[in-house]
Amino acid sequence: MVTQALPIADRPGKDGGRAADGEHTWAEARRLAFDCARPLGPERIPLREANGRTLAADLVALQEMPHYASSAMDGWTVNGAGPWVLTEPGKPLGSGQASPVVTGGVIPPGSQAVLRVESGQLAGKAGGQPVLMVAEGAPPGEPRSGQHIRKSGEEAAAGEVLIPAGTALNPAHIALAAIAGFDQLEVRGKPLVKMLVTGSEVVTASLPAPGEVRDAFGPQISTVIQMLGGVPGSLIRIGDSYEEWLTALGALEAPMGQWSDVIVTTGGTGRSGADHFRTATAALGGRLLIDGIAMRPGHPAALAKLPNGRFVVGLPGNPLAALMALFTIGAPLLAALGHQPLADICRLPCGTVIDSHAASTRLMPFRWINGLATPVRYTGPGMMRGLASADGVMAVPSRGVQLGEPVPVFALPWRPELHNTPAWP
Ligand SMILES: Nc1nc2c(c(=O)[nH]1)N[C@H]1C(S)=C(S)[C@@H](COP(=O)(O)OP(=O)(O)OC[C@H]3O[C@@H](n4cnc5c(N)ncnc54)[C@H](O)[C@@H]3O)O[C@H]1N2
Ligand code: MOO
């Protein structure tokens, strides 16, 4: 449900393009895909999966850190000014006693300092035990009281907050959590996305023959899902039959395996008898939240919600159309589920005149050249050459734009440096 008013400029008939019956404008579709989902609850994950995740609750020290006093050097732990009679390692020390210790070793009760190996020497025996003395070349004053002893609790007291909630975890945070004795961390939920690539003509290797196409999605869609804040899960492929669609989408069916928050499908969004996105999601009790968008390319894109709460994003089969649909409805949906805001649409001056177009927002890949957003060539719905050279995408309103006029744009997820251009608001 749309819960927030759209800016005037994004309403149908203005910048957003006039929607045909049943279709949403481009701006409405973005907003709707964001508003239809709520942030996922927290989850516990192993440390090795935590990099980049956001901590859901303060991480509090369970005990003092370090949790025992230890030696910072290889040498002897000593009691008194020396010489010292050596005793067994680890045993409490009385006055005039010492015992060998290695870096990180436990400091026994009675220890007052650690004498480094290079500052001590063993000289003779007393009562059958070796005697330790400060070596002649040792720095004057060694060992000072407490020298080379890492005290317990010097990094944190028990109960101290080590990492506050809301922190984006980096490798150092993960190491800190491990040192503090945690095996798992509670992080904000992130949507698990499974992918269903459809089409009997789609092949996955080598040169495609006439009537075949190489799969444009399999090799990259997981990466894009990740860039958009999702966790990519399994990808399965099916042909074009209705039965395969039903089996793959059904929550109880084996091919999709365990739970996912979102399923992204490619192909089958058309309205011919060979296209099954709408019929298959309907047969599973799904509700269409978006049923076509007034945009080119990508207008057949759809978004459904299944009774089990899963979202199904239907991307058209044409590769450029699919990515435009993914950016338009997939990105806002993943943002909402993953505790992120709806990305701003900014405006950059357009590098050319673009004529008006009947009813749609045109999504045109552009390059940022000399301070102007200039459309690239080779941007047919099935082409990738244009997008491959682009920095971002213009959302050109149906009335067109004039040379130099600010036009709504978004950066490609793999070209975030566009945000650093001087003109980016
Ligand atoms: N009579 C009409 N026909 C079509 C319309 C229309 O309005 N009326 N819309 C066109 C538009 S626009 C699009 S977009 C496509 C939507 O097609 P589908 O989502 O149903 O996808 P398919 O028909 O399965 O495939 C379309 C095209 O994409 C190629 N494809 C599919 N999967 C892949 C893949 N994994 N990698 C690369 N290419 C893929 C497929 O071979 C087709 O060429 O419908 C138009 N038709
Ligand atoms: O909407 Mo289609 O994407 O133009 O090929």
Coordinates of C-alpha atoms and ligand atoms in Angstrom, one line a residue, residues 197-199 201-202 213-217 240 266-270 275 298-300 315-319 321 381, ligand 1:
V197 CA 15.6 -18.4 -14.3
T198 CA 13.1 -19.6 -16.8
G199 CA 13.1 -20.3 -20.5
E201 CA 15.7 -21.4 -25.1
V202 CA 18.2 -20.3 -22.4
V213 CA 20.2 -17.4 -26.0
R214 CA 23.0 -17.4 -23.5
D215 CA 21.7 -16.9 -19.9
A216 CA 22.5 -13.3 -19.1
F217 CA 21.3 -13.6 -15.5
D240 CA 8.6 -22.7 -20.0
T266 CA 13.3 -14.0 -15.0
G267 CA 11.1 -14.4 -18.1
G268 CA 7.5 -15.3 -18.4
T269 CA 6.1 -11.9 -17.5
G270 CA 4.3 -11.4 -20.9
D275 CA 4.2 -16.8 -19.9
G298 CA 10.7 -3.4 -18.5
H299 CA 7.0 -2.6 -18.6
P300 CA 5.7 -6.2 -18.0
L315 CA 11.6 -9.6 -14.1
P316 CA 11.1 -9.6 -17.9
G317 CA 13.2 -12.0 -19.9
N318 CA 15.0 -9.3 -22.0
P319 CA 18.2 -8.6 -20.1
A321 CA 14.5 -4.8 -19.3
P381 CA 15.6 -4.2 -24.2
Ligands
LIG1 N1 2.5 -9.3 -27.9 C1 3.4 -8.7 -27.0 N2 4.6 -9.3 -26.9 C2 5.5 -8.7 -26.1 C3 5.2 -7.6 -25.3 C4 3.9 -7.1 -25.4 O1 3.6 -6.1 -24.8 N3 3.0 -7.7 -26.3 N4 6.1 -7.1 -24.5 C5 7.5 -7.3 -24.9 C6 8.3 -6.9 -23.8 S1 8.5 -5.2 -23.7 C7 9.0 -7.7 -23.0 S2 10.1 -7.1 -21.9 C8 8.9 -9.2 -23.1 C9 8.6 -9.8 -21.8 O2 8.9 -11.1 -22.0 P1 8.9 -12.2 -20.8 O3 9.2 -11.7 -19.5 O4 7.6 -13.0 -21.0 O5 10.1 -13.1 -21.2 P2 10.3 -14.2 -22.3 O6 9.2 -14.1 -23.4 O7 10.5 -15.4 -21.7 O8 11.7 -13.7 -23.0 C10 11.8 -12.4 -23.6 C11 13.2 -12.4 -24.3 O9 14.2 -12.5 -23.3 C12 15.1 -13.6 -23.6 N5 15.5 -14.2 -22.4 C13 14.8 -14.8 -21.5 N6 15.5 -15.3 -20.5 C14 16.8 -14.9 -20.8 C15 18.0 -15.1 -20.1 N7 18.1 -15.8 -18.9 N8 19.1 -14.6 -20.6 C16 19.0 -13.9 -21.8 N9 17.9 -13.7 -22.5 C17 16.8 -14.2 -22.0 C18 14.2 -14.5 -24.4 O10 14.9 -15.4 -25.2 C19 13.4 -13.5 -25.3 O11 14.1 -13.1 -26.3 O12 7.9 -9.5 -24.0 C20 7.8 -8.8 -25.2 N10 6.8 -9.3 -26.0

